[in-house]
Structures are given as C-alpha cells and as structure tokens.
Amino acid sequence: EAYFTTYVSGTVFAVMSYGLNQITMSQGFASTAMRSVMLGAAVNIALDPVFIFVLNMGVRGAALATVLSQICSTAYILRFLLGGKAAVGITRQPVNPGWMRRIVQVGLSPALIIALDNVLLISVNIMLRRYGGADSDMLIACAAVMQSFMLIITMPLGGITAGTQSILGYNYGAGNTKRIAQAFRGIILMFVLAQTVSGSFVRIFTRDPAYIDMASYMIRTYSLGVLGLAIQYPAVDGMTGMGLIRWGLTFSMLRKGLFLVCVFVLPPLFGATAVMFSEPISDITAAVVSACGLAYVLPRLLRRQQV
C-alpha cells in the first residue's frame, strides 16, 4: 500500500512520458525518445538506494524515486516538443473529432491488450493463492520472478513489432522483414536461455533453494510457447497498422481469452502450478490461428491495393 499510493501520485507523468515518446518516435526522432527513457531509468536507479537506505524510506522511497524519474522523462520530452525541433510539436489546434475517433480506433487494440494483461496476471495470482495451499506465498513470489523474466522477452519484441505498424500502414505488407527476422532470432535465443539458465536469473531475486527451483520451473514452463510470439505479435501489430483493427483485435483477444480460460480450468484439475501451462497453450494456439488468418487476409489486401 505504501508503494502503490505513492506511485499512483505520479501516474500523470508516466502517461505523459509514454504518450509523448510515442509522438516523438512517430516523427523519426527515435534517439530523442530513447534518451528520455534512459534519463528516467538512470534517475530511478540513482535515487533508489538514496531514498530506500540513506533516507530510510523503504518501499515508499522506491516509489518516490520512480515518480521523480518519470517527471524527469516528461520534462525532457516536453522540452523537445516545445522547442521547435520536432516536425510536429505541441501547438494550439482546433479539436478534430475525425482524427480523435481514428486515434481511438487504432489505439483500442493495444489498450485492451494491456488492460487484459493485468487482469490475467491478477487471475494467475488468485489461482495460485486458492490452490497453492501452504505454499501459496512462495508460488506467488516465484510467479513474480517468472513474469519479470517474460518482460525481457515481450517488451523488446513488442517494441520491434510496433515499429512495423507505420511501415505496414504505408505499404500494405511491404514491412521491414529484416527486423522481424532479428526479433525471431532474439526470441529463439531467449527461449534457449529460459530452458537452460533460468536458475541464474532467479538468483538475482533470491538465494532460497526452494524458491530457485520453483521459479526456474515456472520460467521453463511459461516460456514453452514463446516462439509463437514471433508470429502472433507481428500479425496483431501489422493488422492494426494496416487499419484492420477488427482482425488485429480478434487475434489478440483469442490469445488472451484462451489464457484466461486455462487459468481457471487447469488448477482445479491438475493443481496450482498447472496454471503455468496457460501461457504456452494460448501462445501456440494463437500463433497458428494468426498465421492462418494473415495468410488468408494479406493476399486479398495486396490484390485490392493493386486494383
């Protein structure tokens, strides 16, 4: 509660920093957006030990460091957008309902995805608590470590595939295939690491042998279907970039919906830790369906564009 209440006070800066960085990147100033993010990260890392240990503020100090880092990121990117260097800066403009509606349509898919991701994480913790018995606290702690590892995979992949949206939007499928290939190679590498050296990652968080064994098992199981993300992510973002919001949202909601069903079905039948199989089942199924859907839709789009 101490962390959450302090962190939420800086939500406006987190939203502004993220949103303005997206605007900056879409104009071709990716390095400027990167510097804004790196500035926030550096400030956060520097202030954490000061607030937590030197000022003895505990977890509240960690949250305050995060808020201040987000303020720094927001100030940096605002300075750029107000300084006249951006192709499209922050100026006074009349409200255009058509543009606003289009922005909401394109942003609806990732917004729902992120919102549902949080629901899924909460659901996993609920099922671990309900069916974990005396080990429920350990299982939830290990699940948090596992989710941290998965972010190392999904966040870079999400950034790369999101970058294809503008390319696909202009060229109807003539995307930067080299970047997607790079992402796929990266996913394969992370899959191998997850299956071989997951214990080394877990030891960053704990030295308890029981926690290490369980968290390592969770990482190996949870990442079994991660190769499918290299297909599903570009399919969802690509469809969204080409204006096919309904298709992109359908592909994404299929994966999330199947995950949610597995979360509530598997633990009662096979025990608490069976919830970890929800991710690979949904990843593999969604990848197959997304690939088939993309193969069906894309040729028709290209033929229509040629006509």
mmCIF file of C-alpha atoms in Angstrom:
data_model
loop_
_atom_site.group_PDB
_atom_site.id
_atom_site.type_symbol
_atom_site.label_atom_id
_atom_site.label_comp_id
_atom_site.label_asym_id
_atom_site.label_seq_id
_atom_site.Cartn_x
_atom_site.Cartn_y
_atom_site.Cartn_z
ATOM 1 C CA GLU A 1 0.000 0.000 0.000
ATOM 2 C CA ALA A 2 2.858 2.379 0.787
ATOM 3 C CA TYR A 3 4.408 1.768 -2.622
ATOM 4 C CA PHE A 4 1.160 1.863 -4.569
ATOM 5 C CA THR A 5 -0.265 5.065 -3.099
ATOM 6 C CA THR A 6 2.991 6.931 -3.721
ATOM 7 C CA TYR A 7 3.442 5.522 -7.222
ATOM 8 C CA VAL A 8 -0.098 6.388 -8.315
ATOM 9 C CA SER A 9 0.512 10.038 -7.445
ATOM 10 C CA GLY A 10 2.884 10.203 -10.408
ATOM 11 C CA THR A 11 0.606 8.483 -12.907
ATOM 12 C CA VAL A 12 0.069 11.667 -14.914
ATOM 13 C CA PHE A 13 3.811 11.903 -15.577
ATOM 14 C CA ALA A 14 4.057 8.230 -16.534
ATOM 15 C CA VAL A 15 1.230 8.626 -19.042
ATOM 16 C CA MET A 16 2.616 11.884 -20.456
ATOM 17 C CA SER A 17 6.125 10.490 -20.797
ATOM 18 C CA TYR A 18 4.940 7.355 -22.574
ATOM 19 C CA GLY A 19 2.475 9.154 -24.840
ATOM 20 C CA LEU A 20 4.807 11.988 -25.824
ATOM 21 C CA ASN A 21 7.599 9.497 -26.521
ATOM 22 C CA GLN A 22 5.306 7.700 -28.968
ATOM 23 C CA ILE A 23 4.575 11.018 -30.714
ATOM 24 C CA THR A 24 8.288 11.762 -30.891
ATOM 25 C CA MET A 25 9.194 8.330 -32.299
ATOM 26 C CA SER A 26 6.468 8.512 -34.948
ATOM 27 C CA GLN A 27 8.208 11.622 -36.347
ATOM 28 C CA GLY A 28 11.505 9.771 -36.759
ATOM 29 C CA PHE A 29 13.198 11.029 -33.575
ATOM 30 C CA ALA A 30 13.649 7.599 -32.017
ATOM 31 C CA SER A 31 17.002 8.540 -30.456
ATOM 32 C CA THR A 32 15.401 11.501 -28.658
ATOM 33 C CA ALA A 33 12.683 9.262 -27.251
ATOM 34 C CA MET A 34 15.333 6.747 -26.224
ATOM 35 C CA ARG A 35 17.276 9.433 -24.354
ATOM 36 C CA SER A 36 14.117 10.401 -22.493
ATOM 37 C CA VAL A 37 13.583 6.804 -21.378
ATOM 38 C CA MET A 38 17.250 6.323 -20.463
ATOM 39 C CA LEU A 39 17.237 9.533 -18.433
ATOM 40 C CA GLY A 40 14.295 8.279 -16.398
ATOM 41 C CA ALA A 41 15.931 4.892 -15.894
ATOM 42 C CA ALA A 42 19.218 6.440 -14.764
ATOM 43 C CA VAL A 43 17.478 8.789 -12.308
ATOM 44 C CA ASN A 44 15.441 5.907 -10.911
ATOM 45 C CA ILE A 45 18.485 3.686 -10.407
ATOM 46 C CA ALA A 46 20.446 6.524 -8.795
ATOM 47 C CA LEU A 47 17.676 7.612 -6.411
ATOM 48 C CA ASP A 48 16.546 4.137 -5.304
ATOM 49 C CA PRO A 49 19.414 3.438 -2.868
ATOM 50 C CA VAL A 50 19.353 7.039 -1.614
ATOM 51 C CA PHE A 51 15.656 7.016 -0.718
ATOM 52 C CA ILE A 52 15.466 3.382 0.419
ATOM 53 C CA PHE A 53 18.641 3.145 2.515
ATOM 54 C CA VAL A 54 20.134 6.590 3.137
ATOM 55 C CA LEU A 55 16.835 8.320 3.918
ATOM 56 C CA ASN A 56 15.362 5.073 5.320
ATOM 57 C CA MET A 57 12.086 5.449 3.391
ATOM 58 C CA GLY A 58 11.761 1.772 2.447
ATOM 59 C CA VAL A 59 9.407 0.813 -0.372
ATOM 60 C CA ARG A 60 7.808 4.259 -0.291
ATOM 61 C CA GLY A 61 11.201 5.674 -1.223
ATOM 62 C CA ALA A 62 11.411 3.276 -4.168
ATOM 63 C CA ALA A 63 8.045 4.514 -5.402
ATOM 64 C CA LEU A 64 9.062 8.153 -4.948
ATOM 65 C CA ALA A 65 12.237 7.535 -6.959
ATOM 66 C CA THR A 66 10.110 6.124 -9.772
ATOM 67 C CA VAL A 67 7.777 9.131 -9.749
ATOM 68 C CA LEU A 68 10.705 11.579 -9.871
ATOM 69 C CA SER A 69 12.285 9.633 -12.726
ATOM 70 C CA GLN A 70 9.023 9.854 -14.686
ATOM 71 C CA ILE A 71 8.928 13.619 -14.068
ATOM 72 C CA CYS A 72 12.441 13.907 -15.498
ATOM 73 C CA SER A 73 11.487 11.917 -18.606
ATOM 74 C CA THR A 74 8.388 14.050 -19.131
ATOM 75 C CA ALA A 75 10.327 17.301 -18.726
ATOM 76 C CA TYR A 76 12.961 16.167 -21.235
ATOM 77 C CA ILE A 77 10.480 15.188 -23.936
ATOM 78 C CA LEU A 78 8.331 18.286 -23.354
ATOM 79 C CA ARG A 79 11.402 20.473 -23.817
ATOM 80 C CA PHE A 80 11.986 18.811 -27.194
ATOM 81 C CA LEU A 81 8.399 19.057 -28.437
ATOM 82 C CA LEU A 82 8.060 22.684 -27.322
ATOM 83 C CA GLY A 83 11.494 23.696 -28.602
ATOM 84 C CA GLY A 84 10.697 23.894 -32.293
ATOM 85 C CA LYS A 85 12.939 20.999 -33.379
ATOM 86 C CA ALA A 86 10.135 18.481 -33.838
ATOM 87 C CA ALA A 87 8.395 18.149 -37.201
ATOM 88 C CA VAL A 88 5.081 18.287 -35.326
ATOM 89 C CA GLY A 89 5.425 19.997 -31.981
ATOM 90 C CA ILE A 90 2.903 20.866 -29.296
ATOM 91 C CA THR A 91 0.784 23.754 -30.561
ATOM 92 C CA ARG A 92 -2.737 25.096 -30.147
ATOM 93 C CA GLN A 93 -5.008 23.356 -32.646
ATOM 94 C CA PRO A 94 -8.789 23.061 -33.055
ATOM 95 C CA VAL A 95 -10.276 19.745 -31.983
ATOM 96 C CA ASN A 96 -10.817 17.381 -34.913
ATOM 97 C CA PRO A 97 -13.384 14.689 -33.961
ATOM 98 C CA GLY A 98 -12.484 12.583 -37.002
ATOM 99 C CA TRP A 99 -8.822 12.416 -36.033
ATOM 100 C CA MET A 100 -9.696 11.683 -32.419
ATOM 101 C CA ARG A 101 -12.007 8.849 -33.449
ATOM 102 C CA ARG A 102 -9.294 7.354 -35.673
ATOM 103 C CA ILE A 103 -6.698 7.586 -32.906
ATOM 104 C CA VAL A 104 -9.039 5.781 -30.517
ATOM 105 C CA GLN A 105 -9.727 3.075 -33.117
ATOM 106 C CA VAL A 106 -6.040 2.390 -33.729
ATOM 107 C CA GLY A 107 -5.184 2.585 -30.028
ATOM 108 C CA LEU A 108 -8.100 0.434 -28.890
ATOM 109 C CA SER A 109 -6.348 -2.853 -29.608
ATOM 110 C CA PRO A 110 -3.145 -2.217 -27.603
ATOM 111 C CA ALA A 111 -5.166 -0.538 -24.839
ATOM 112 C CA LEU A 112 -7.383 -3.591 -24.414
ATOM 113 C CA ILE A 113 -4.368 -5.890 -24.633
ATOM 114 C CA ILE A 114 -2.562 -4.094 -21.807
ATOM 115 C CA ALA A 115 -5.714 -3.891 -19.682
ATOM 116 C CA LEU A 116 -6.423 -7.585 -20.143
ATOM 117 C CA ASP A 117 -2.782 -8.465 -19.417
ATOM 118 C CA ASN A 118 -3.240 -7.000 -15.952
ATOM 119 C CA VAL A 119 -6.451 -8.963 -15.442
ATOM 120 C CA LEU A 120 -4.627 -12.144 -16.457
ATOM 121 C CA LEU A 121 -1.749 -11.541 -14.023
ATOM 122 C CA ILE A 122 -4.205 -10.917 -11.191
ATOM 123 C CA SER A 123 -6.087 -14.087 -12.146
ATOM 124 C CA VAL A 124 -2.889 -16.150 -12.043
ATOM 125 C CA ASN A 125 -2.132 -14.881 -8.536
ATOM 126 C CA ILE A 126 -5.710 -15.593 -7.416
ATOM 127 C CA MET A 127 -5.498 -19.211 -8.600
ATOM 128 C CA LEU A 128 -2.067 -19.704 -7.040
ATOM 129 C CA ARG A 129 -3.449 -18.368 -3.772
ATOM 130 C CA ARG A 130 -6.575 -20.526 -3.941
ATOM 131 C CA TYR A 131 -4.945 -23.832 -4.912
ATOM 132 C CA GLY A 132 -1.395 -23.365 -3.614
ATOM 133 C CA GLY A 133 -2.201 -24.279 -0.028
ATOM 134 C CA ALA A 134 0.614 -23.667 2.438
ATOM 135 C CA ASP A 135 2.995 -22.864 -0.437
ATOM 136 C CA SER A 136 0.795 -20.154 -1.972
ATOM 137 C CA ASP A 137 3.017 -17.272 -0.835
ATOM 138 C CA MET A 138 6.088 -18.930 -2.321
ATOM 139 C CA LEU A 139 4.249 -19.671 -5.584
ATOM 140 C CA ILE A 140 3.112 -16.063 -5.948
ATOM 141 C CA ALA A 141 6.631 -14.775 -5.244
ATOM 142 C CA CYS A 142 8.088 -17.191 -7.810
ATOM 143 C CA ALA A 143 5.431 -16.163 -10.335
ATOM 144 C CA ALA A 144 6.538 -12.538 -9.926
ATOM 145 C CA VAL A 145 10.121 -13.551 -10.760
ATOM 146 C CA MET A 146 8.871 -15.517 -13.769
ATOM 147 C CA GLN A 147 6.871 -12.535 -15.021
ATOM 148 C CA SER A 148 9.971 -10.341 -14.747
ATOM 149 C CA PHE A 149 11.835 -12.779 -16.975
ATOM 150 C CA MET A 150 8.985 -12.800 -19.520
ATOM 151 C CA LEU A 151 9.125 -8.997 -19.732
ATOM 152 C CA ILE A 152 12.710 -9.300 -21.001
ATOM 153 C CA ILE A 153 11.255 -11.257 -23.933
ATOM 154 C CA THR A 154 7.963 -9.498 -24.604
ATOM 155 C CA MET A 155 8.946 -5.847 -24.183
ATOM 156 C CA PRO A 156 11.681 -5.746 -26.877
ATOM 157 C CA LEU A 157 9.540 -7.881 -29.188
ATOM 158 C CA GLY A 158 6.589 -5.548 -28.666
ATOM 159 C CA GLY A 159 8.749 -2.533 -29.463
ATOM 160 C CA ILE A 160 10.106 -4.039 -32.673
ATOM 161 C CA THR A 161 6.733 -5.214 -33.946
ATOM 162 C CA ALA A 162 5.067 -1.921 -33.027
ATOM 163 C CA GLY A 163 7.688 -0.237 -35.197
ATOM 164 C CA THR A 164 6.352 -2.142 -38.196
ATOM 165 C CA GLN A 165 2.923 -0.536 -37.874
ATOM 166 C CA SER A 166 3.793 2.657 -39.737
ATOM 167 C CA ILE A 167 5.678 0.710 -42.425
ATOM 168 C CA LEU A 168 2.788 -1.660 -42.991
ATOM 169 C CA GLY A 169 0.307 1.188 -42.857
ATOM 170 C CA TYR A 170 2.038 2.896 -45.810
ATOM 171 C CA ASN A 171 2.953 -0.172 -47.822
ATOM 172 C CA TYR A 172 0.253 -2.790 -47.186
ATOM 173 C CA GLY A 173 2.501 -5.612 -46.234
ATOM 174 C CA ALA A 174 5.880 -4.389 -47.513
ATOM 175 C CA GLY A 175 7.199 -4.396 -43.949
ATOM 176 C CA ASN A 176 10.757 -4.450 -42.748
ATOM 177 C CA THR A 177 11.175 -8.218 -42.787
ATOM 178 C CA LYS A 178 14.789 -7.910 -41.638
ATOM 179 C CA ARG A 179 13.671 -6.503 -38.299
ATOM 180 C CA ILE A 180 11.114 -9.255 -37.847
ATOM 181 C CA ALA A 181 13.837 -11.818 -38.607
ATOM 182 C CA GLN A 182 16.033 -10.173 -35.975
ATOM 183 C CA ALA A 183 13.187 -10.346 -33.481
ATOM 184 C CA PHE A 184 12.662 -14.023 -34.263
ATOM 185 C CA ARG A 185 16.337 -14.785 -33.672
ATOM 186 C CA GLY A 186 16.167 -12.908 -30.394
ATOM 187 C CA ILE A 187 13.116 -14.906 -29.316
ATOM 188 C CA ILE A 188 14.875 -18.175 -30.126
ATOM 189 C CA LEU A 189 17.851 -17.073 -28.017
ATOM 190 C CA MET A 190 15.626 -16.151 -25.065
ATOM 191 C CA PHE A 191 13.798 -19.477 -25.406
ATOM 192 C CA VAL A 192 17.099 -21.348 -25.161
ATOM 193 C CA LEU A 193 18.182 -19.248 -22.173
ATOM 194 C CA ALA A 194 14.840 -19.801 -20.448
ATOM 195 C CA GLN A 195 15.214 -23.565 -20.794
ATOM 196 C CA THR A 196 18.891 -23.725 -19.755
ATOM 197 C CA VAL A 197 19.983 -20.918 -17.415
ATOM 198 C CA SER A 198 16.748 -19.736 -15.821
ATOM 199 C CA GLY A 199 18.183 -20.522 -12.386
ATOM 200 C CA SER A 200 20.874 -17.873 -12.838
ATOM 201 C CA PHE A 201 18.201 -15.245 -13.473
ATOM 202 C CA VAL A 202 16.186 -16.340 -10.425
ATOM 203 C CA ARG A 203 19.241 -15.984 -8.165
ATOM 204 C CA ILE A 204 19.148 -12.239 -8.779
ATOM 205 C CA PHE A 205 15.990 -12.195 -6.638
ATOM 206 C CA THR A 206 16.511 -14.969 -4.076
ATOM 207 C CA ARG A 207 19.022 -17.473 -2.696
ATOM 208 C CA ASP A 208 16.401 -19.817 -1.222
ATOM 209 C CA PRO A 209 16.808 -23.225 -2.957
ATOM 210 C CA ALA A 210 13.071 -23.967 -2.881
ATOM 211 C CA TYR A 211 12.255 -20.601 -4.482
ATOM 212 C CA ILE A 212 15.002 -21.059 -7.082
ATOM 213 C CA ASP A 213 13.725 -24.500 -8.089
ATOM 214 C CA MET A 214 10.089 -23.404 -8.309
ATOM 215 C CA ALA A 215 10.755 -20.114 -10.137
ATOM 216 C CA SER A 216 13.050 -21.904 -12.601
ATOM 217 C CA TYR A 217 10.334 -24.469 -13.271
ATOM 218 C CA MET A 218 7.804 -21.687 -13.832
ATOM 219 C CA ILE A 219 10.081 -19.879 -16.295
ATOM 220 C CA ARG A 220 10.761 -23.058 -18.278
ATOM 221 C CA THR A 221 7.074 -23.959 -18.421
ATOM 222 C CA TYR A 222 5.725 -20.473 -19.049
ATOM 223 C CA SER A 223 8.114 -19.890 -21.947
ATOM 224 C CA LEU A 224 7.471 -23.177 -23.781
ATOM 225 C CA GLY A 225 5.336 -21.441 -26.411
ATOM 226 C CA VAL A 226 7.276 -18.194 -26.594
ATOM 227 C CA LEU A 227 8.437 -18.880 -30.162
ATOM 228 C CA GLY A 228 4.835 -18.393 -31.218
ATOM 229 C CA LEU A 229 5.005 -14.768 -30.098
ATOM 230 C CA ALA A 230 7.356 -14.046 -33.002
ATOM 231 C CA ILE A 231 4.394 -14.847 -35.261
ATOM 232 C CA GLN A 232 1.491 -13.515 -33.222
ATOM 233 C CA TYR A 233 2.967 -10.112 -32.298
ATOM 234 C CA PRO A 234 3.739 -9.025 -35.888
ATOM 235 C CA ALA A 235 0.348 -10.337 -37.024
ATOM 236 C CA VAL A 236 -1.548 -8.265 -34.464
ATOM 237 C CA ASP A 237 0.537 -5.100 -34.877
ATOM 238 C CA GLY A 238 0.667 -5.498 -38.647
ATOM 239 C CA MET A 239 -3.088 -5.760 -38.995
ATOM 240 C CA THR A 240 -3.526 -2.764 -36.716
ATOM 241 C CA GLY A 241 -1.011 -0.753 -38.751
ATOM 242 C CA MET A 242 -2.900 -1.506 -41.971
ATOM 243 C CA GLY A 243 -6.147 -0.309 -40.423
ATOM 244 C CA LEU A 244 -7.602 -3.799 -39.957
ATOM 245 C CA ILE A 245 -8.444 -3.130 -36.321
ATOM 246 C CA ARG A 246 -11.050 -5.861 -36.110
ATOM 247 C CA TRP A 247 -8.663 -8.563 -37.306
ATOM 248 C CA GLY A 248 -5.799 -7.440 -35.062
ATOM 249 C CA LEU A 249 -8.081 -7.244 -32.046
ATOM 250 C CA THR A 250 -9.542 -10.673 -32.799
ATOM 251 C CA PHE A 251 -6.098 -12.294 -32.970
ATOM 252 C CA SER A 252 -5.071 -10.683 -29.714
ATOM 253 C CA MET A 253 -8.284 -11.384 -27.824
ATOM 254 C CA LEU A 254 -8.144 -15.029 -28.912
ATOM 255 C CA ARG A 255 -4.809 -15.455 -27.150
ATOM 256 C CA LYS A 256 -5.898 -13.584 -24.031
ATOM 257 C CA GLY A 257 -9.273 -15.307 -23.880
ATOM 258 C CA LEU A 258 -7.759 -18.778 -24.178
ATOM 259 C CA PHE A 259 -5.203 -17.869 -21.496
ATOM 260 C CA LEU A 260 -7.981 -16.755 -19.140
ATOM 261 C CA VAL A 261 -9.951 -19.974 -19.681
ATOM 262 C CA CYS A 262 -6.870 -22.099 -18.970
ATOM 263 C CA VAL A 263 -6.073 -20.107 -15.831
ATOM 264 C CA PHE A 264 -9.404 -21.058 -14.270
ATOM 265 C CA VAL A 265 -9.662 -24.596 -15.688
ATOM 266 C CA LEU A 266 -6.187 -26.104 -15.219
ATOM 267 C CA PRO A 267 -5.511 -25.538 -11.449
ATOM 268 C CA PRO A 268 -8.702 -27.267 -10.215
ATOM 269 C CA LEU A 269 -7.888 -30.288 -12.389
ATOM 270 C CA PHE A 270 -4.098 -30.551 -12.090
ATOM 271 C CA GLY A 271 -3.022 -28.361 -9.170
ATOM 272 C CA ALA A 272 -1.828 -24.781 -8.673
ATOM 273 C CA THR A 273 1.363 -24.949 -10.729
ATOM 274 C CA ALA A 274 -0.578 -26.195 -13.770
ATOM 275 C CA VAL A 275 -1.607 -22.562 -14.278
ATOM 276 C CA MET A 276 1.851 -22.038 -15.827
ATOM 277 C CA PHE A 277 0.747 -24.058 -18.880
ATOM 278 C CA SER A 278 -1.862 -21.406 -19.681
ATOM 279 C CA GLU A 279 0.742 -19.268 -21.423
ATOM 280 C CA PRO A 280 2.249 -21.875 -23.803
ATOM 281 C CA ILE A 281 -1.185 -23.260 -24.710
ATOM 282 C CA SER A 282 -2.505 -19.807 -25.616
ATOM 283 C CA ASP A 283 0.757 -18.737 -27.325
ATOM 284 C CA ILE A 284 0.934 -21.750 -29.629
ATOM 285 C CA THR A 285 -2.770 -21.765 -30.490
ATOM 286 C CA ALA A 286 -2.851 -18.020 -31.193
ATOM 287 C CA ALA A 287 0.281 -18.235 -33.342
ATOM 288 C CA VAL A 288 -1.264 -20.920 -35.553
ATOM 289 C CA VAL A 289 -4.559 -19.053 -35.911
ATOM 290 C CA SER A 290 -2.824 -15.689 -36.514
ATOM 291 C CA ALA A 291 -0.565 -17.166 -39.192
ATOM 292 C CA CYS A 292 -3.523 -18.756 -40.969
ATOM 293 C CA GLY A 293 -5.539 -15.542 -40.726
ATOM 294 C CA LEU A 294 -2.654 -13.445 -42.029
ATOM 295 C CA ALA A 295 -2.111 -15.841 -44.933
ATOM 296 C CA TYR A 296 -5.800 -15.542 -45.781
ATOM 297 C CA VAL A 297 -6.185 -11.762 -45.475
ATOM 298 C CA LEU A 298 -2.869 -10.360 -46.737
ATOM 299 C CA PRO A 299 -3.014 -11.613 -50.378
ATOM 300 C CA ARG A 300 -6.513 -10.204 -50.756
ATOM 301 C CA LEU A 301 -5.386 -6.868 -49.386
ATOM 302 C CA LEU A 302 -2.477 -6.668 -51.784
ATOM 303 C CA ARG A 303 -4.659 -7.550 -54.777
ATOM 304 C CA ARG A 304 -7.193 -4.911 -53.771
ATOM 305 C CA GLN A 305 -4.412 -2.323 -53.453
ATOM 306 C CA GLN A 306 -3.075 -3.175 -56.930
ATOM 307 C CA VAL A 307 -6.517 -2.710 -58.449
#
